[in-house]
CSV table of C-alpha atoms in Angstrom, one decimal:
chain,number,residue,atom,x,y,z
A,1,UNK,CA,32.3,20.4,-20.6
A,2,UNK,CA,33.8,16.8,-20.3
A,3,UNK,CA,37.1,18.0,-20.8
A,4,UNK,CA,36.4,20.9,-18.3
A,5,UNK,CA,35.2,18.4,-15.8
A,6,UNK,CA,38.3,16.0,-16.0
A,7,UNK,CA,40.5,19.1,-15.4
A,8,UNK,CA,38.4,19.8,-12.3
A,9,UNK,CA,38.6,16.5,-11.1
A,10,UNK,CA,42.4,16.8,-11.3
A,11,UNK,CA,42.7,20.0,-9.6
A,12,UNK,CA,43.0,22.4,-12.6
A,13,UNK,CA,40.7,25.1,-12.7
A,14,UNK,CA,39.9,25.5,-16.4
A,15,UNK,CA,39.1,29.6,-16.5
A,16,UNK,CA,42.4,30.1,-14.4
A,17,UNK,CA,45.0,27.7,-15.0
A,18,UNK,CA,44.9,26.9,-18.6
A,19,UNK,CA,43.6,29.2,-21.7
A,20,UNK,CA,40.9,27.1,-23.5
A,21,UNK,CA,39.8,28.6,-27.1
A,22,UNK,CA,36.1,27.8,-27.6
A,23,UNK,CA,35.5,30.2,-30.7
A,24,UNK,CA,37.0,27.9,-33.3
A,25,UNK,CA,34.1,26.0,-35.3
A,26,UNK,CA,34.3,22.7,-34.4
A,27,UNK,CA,34.9,21.3,-37.9
A,28,UNK,CA,38.1,23.5,-37.7
A,29,UNK,CA,39.9,22.6,-34.7
A,30,UNK,CA,41.9,19.9,-36.0
A,31,UNK,CA,43.2,22.1,-38.9
A,32,UNK,CA,44.0,25.0,-36.4
A,33,UNK,CA,45.8,22.8,-34.2
A,34,UNK,CA,48.0,21.5,-37.4
A,35,UNK,CA,48.6,25.0,-38.1
A,36,UNK,CA,50.1,25.5,-34.7
A,37,UNK,CA,47.2,27.8,-33.1
A,38,UNK,CA,47.2,25.5,-29.9
A,39,UNK,CA,49.5,23.0,-27.9
A,40,UNK,CA,46.5,20.4,-27.5
A,41,UNK,CA,43.2,19.9,-29.2
A,42,UNK,CA,39.8,17.9,-28.3
A,43,UNK,CA,39.0,16.0,-31.4
A,44,UNK,CA,36.4,13.3,-32.1
A,45,UNK,CA,37.3,10.4,-34.5
A,46,UNK,CA,38.6,10.3,-37.3
A,47,UNK,CA,40.0,13.7,-36.8
A,48,UNK,CA,42.6,12.9,-34.0
A,49,UNK,CA,43.8,9.6,-35.6
A,50,UNK,CA,43.9,11.7,-39.0
A,51,UNK,CA,46.1,14.1,-37.2
A,52,UNK,CA,48.4,11.2,-35.8
A,53,UNK,CA,48.6,9.6,-39.1
A,54,UNK,CA,49.7,13.0,-40.7
A,55,UNK,CA,52.2,13.2,-38.0
A,56,UNK,CA,50.7,16.7,-37.0
A,57,UNK,CA,50.0,15.4,-33.4
A,58,UNK,CA,49.7,12.6,-31.1
A,59,UNK,CA,46.7,11.2,-29.1
A,60,UNK,CA,47.6,11.7,-25.5
A,61,UNK,CA,44.5,10.5,-23.7
A,62,UNK,CA,41.2,9.7,-24.0
A,63,UNK,CA,38.2,11.9,-22.6
A,64,UNK,CA,35.9,9.0,-22.5
A,65,UNK,CA,38.2,6.9,-20.6
A,66,UNK,CA,39.1,9.8,-18.0
A,67,UNK,CA,35.8,10.9,-17.5
A,68,UNK,CA,34.0,7.7,-16.8
A,69,UNK,CA,31.2,6.3,-19.1
A,70,UNK,CA,29.2,9.2,-20.5
A,71,UNK,CA,26.2,8.5,-22.4
A,72,UNK,CA,27.4,10.7,-25.5
A,73,UNK,CA,24.2,9.1,-27.4
A,74,UNK,CA,20.8,8.6,-26.1
A,75,UNK,CA,17.4,8.7,-27.7
A,76,UNK,CA,14.5,10.3,-26.7
A,77,UNK,CA,10.7,10.2,-27.1
A,78,UNK,CA,7.8,11.8,-25.6
A,79,UNK,CA,5.9,9.6,-23.1
A,80,UNK,CA,2.8,9.4,-25.3
A,81,UNK,CA,5.0,8.0,-28.1
A,82,UNK,CA,6.8,5.5,-25.8
A,83,UNK,CA,3.2,4.6,-24.5
A,84,UNK,CA,1.6,4.4,-28.4
A,85,UNK,CA,4.9,2.9,-30.2
A,86,UNK,CA,6.5,0.1,-27.8
A,87,UNK,CA,6.7,-2.4,-30.7
A,88,UNK,CA,8.5,0.3,-32.5
A,89,UNK,CA,10.9,1.1,-29.7
A,90,UNK,CA,11.4,-2.6,-29.1
A,91,UNK,CA,12.4,-3.4,-32.7
A,92,UNK,CA,15.0,-0.3,-32.8
A,93,UNK,CA,16.4,-0.9,-29.6
A,94,UNK,CA,16.9,-4.6,-30.8
A,95,UNK,CA,18.5,-3.4,-34.0
A,96,UNK,CA,21.0,-1.3,-31.7
A,97,UNK,CA,21.9,-4.2,-29.6
A,98,UNK,CA,22.6,-6.1,-32.9
A,99,UNK,CA,25.0,-3.6,-33.7
A,100,UNK,CA,26.7,-3.7,-30.2
A,101,UNK,CA,26.6,-7.5,-30.2
A,102,UNK,CA,28.3,-7.5,-34.0
A,103,UNK,CA,31.3,-4.8,-32.5
A,104,UNK,CA,31.7,-7.6,-29.6
A,105,UNK,CA,31.9,-10.6,-31.8
A,106,UNK,CA,33.9,-9.1,-34.9
A,107,UNK,CA,37.6,-7.8,-35.5
A,108,UNK,CA,38.5,-4.4,-35.7
A,109,UNK,CA,39.4,-5.0,-39.3
A,110,UNK,CA,35.8,-6.3,-40.1
A,111,UNK,CA,34.2,-3.7,-38.2
A,112,UNK,CA,36.2,-1.0,-40.0
A,113,UNK,CA,35.2,-2.4,-43.4
A,114,UNK,CA,31.6,-2.2,-42.3
A,115,UNK,CA,31.4,1.4,-41.1
A,116,UNK,CA,34.0,2.7,-43.7
A,117,UNK,CA,31.2,4.4,-45.5
A,118,UNK,CA,30.3,6.9,-42.7
A,119,UNK,CA,34.0,8.2,-42.8
A,120,UNK,CA,34.6,9.4,-46.4
A,121,UNK,CA,37.9,11.1,-45.2
A,122,UNK,CA,39.4,8.3,-43.6
A,123,UNK,CA,40.8,4.8,-45.3
A,124,UNK,CA,40.2,1.4,-43.8
A,125,UNK,CA,43.6,1.4,-42.1
A,126,UNK,CA,42.7,4.6,-40.0
A,127,UNK,CA,39.5,3.5,-39.2
A,128,UNK,CA,40.7,-0.1,-37.8
A,129,UNK,CA,43.3,1.8,-35.5
A,130,UNK,CA,40.2,3.8,-34.1
A,131,UNK,CA,38.3,1.0,-33.6
A,132,UNK,CA,41.3,-1.0,-32.2
A,133,UNK,CA,41.6,1.9,-29.7
A,134,UNK,CA,38.0,2.4,-28.9
A,135,UNK,CA,38.0,-1.6,-28.1
A,136,UNK,CA,41.1,-1.0,-26.0
A,137,UNK,CA,39.5,1.4,-24.1
A,138,UNK,CA,36.4,-0.6,-23.5
A,139,UNK,CA,34.5,2.6,-25.1
A,140,UNK,CA,31.6,0.3,-26.0
A,141,UNK,CA,29.2,-1.3,-23.6
A,142,UNK,CA,28.1,-4.8,-23.7
A,143,UNK,CA,24.5,-3.6,-23.6
A,144,UNK,CA,22.4,-0.4,-24.1
A,145,UNK,CA,21.3,-0.2,-20.6
A,146,UNK,CA,21.5,3.7,-19.6
A,147,UNK,CA,22.8,3.2,-15.8
A,148,UNK,CA,22.1,5.3,-13.3
A,149,UNK,CA,25.8,5.9,-12.4
A,150,UNK,CA,26.2,7.3,-15.9
A,151,UNK,CA,22.9,9.4,-15.5
A,152,UNK,CA,24.5,11.0,-12.6
A,153,UNK,CA,27.8,11.2,-14.2
A,154,UNK,CA,26.1,13.4,-17.0
A,155,UNK,CA,24.6,15.5,-14.5
A,156,UNK,CA,28.0,16.1,-12.8
A,157,UNK,CA,29.4,17.4,-15.8
A,158,UNK,CA,26.5,19.7,-16.9
A,159,UNK,CA,26.2,20.9,-13.5
A,160,UNK,CA,29.8,21.5,-13.1
A,161,UNK,CA,29.8,23.7,-16.3
A,162,UNK,CA,26.8,25.5,-15.0
A,163,UNK,CA,24.5,24.4,-17.6
A,164,UNK,CA,22.0,22.4,-15.3
A,165,UNK,CA,19.9,24.2,-13.1
A,166,UNK,CA,18.2,21.4,-11.2
A,167,UNK,CA,19.0,17.7,-11.2
A,168,UNK,CA,16.2,15.1,-12.8
A,169,UNK,CA,15.6,12.1,-10.9
A,170,UNK,CA,16.9,9.2,-12.9
A,171,UNK,CA,13.5,7.3,-13.0
A,172,UNK,CA,11.8,10.5,-14.2
A,173,UNK,CA,13.8,11.1,-17.4
A,174,UNK,CA,15.1,7.6,-18.5
A,175,UNK,CA,13.4,4.3,-19.4
A,176,UNK,CA,15.6,1.0,-19.5
A,177,UNK,CA,12.4,-1.2,-20.5
A,178,UNK,CA,13.5,-1.8,-24.1
A,179,UNK,CA,17.2,-2.1,-23.4
A,180,UNK,CA,16.7,-4.5,-20.7
A,181,UNK,CA,14.3,-6.8,-22.9
A,182,UNK,CA,17.1,-7.2,-25.7
A,183,UNK,CA,19.5,-8.9,-23.2
A,184,UNK,CA,16.8,-11.0,-21.9
């Protein structure tokens, strides 16, 4: 959806101007690309950098950079849970912010060593390359506040893809109560 949104934003009609194959299992897109099944592929990391390190492709653009800040990761809870578990949610948010602070205060090499266990198929050098790329693109925010502009962008993307029947007011769906307390 993000890719198609970026194409449309740049005057390209996804269904008319390009052929997009969406029937390949997500885990198989990098191998299919490497086998010559497509001219381009969209990959999450570490697949993109692994293709590059194997000299089977090149990272030419970042959907995250070209789309604007899309909140790919958000945490959801029922209103009743939020009301009854404020201390738990604050501790959870504080822990996430601590991770963000770590990323901002450590080198890509240090971060790569810490997150290496999460990426069994990639070596520390590859992960370091990824972390450097993300840092250069300013992928990580300073804080966890889910901004109104990002919520609007997310809804724009969903609407553009035909996946959103009705917009939801920001204040009705998003709370920044806990993330704001972490930066106070």
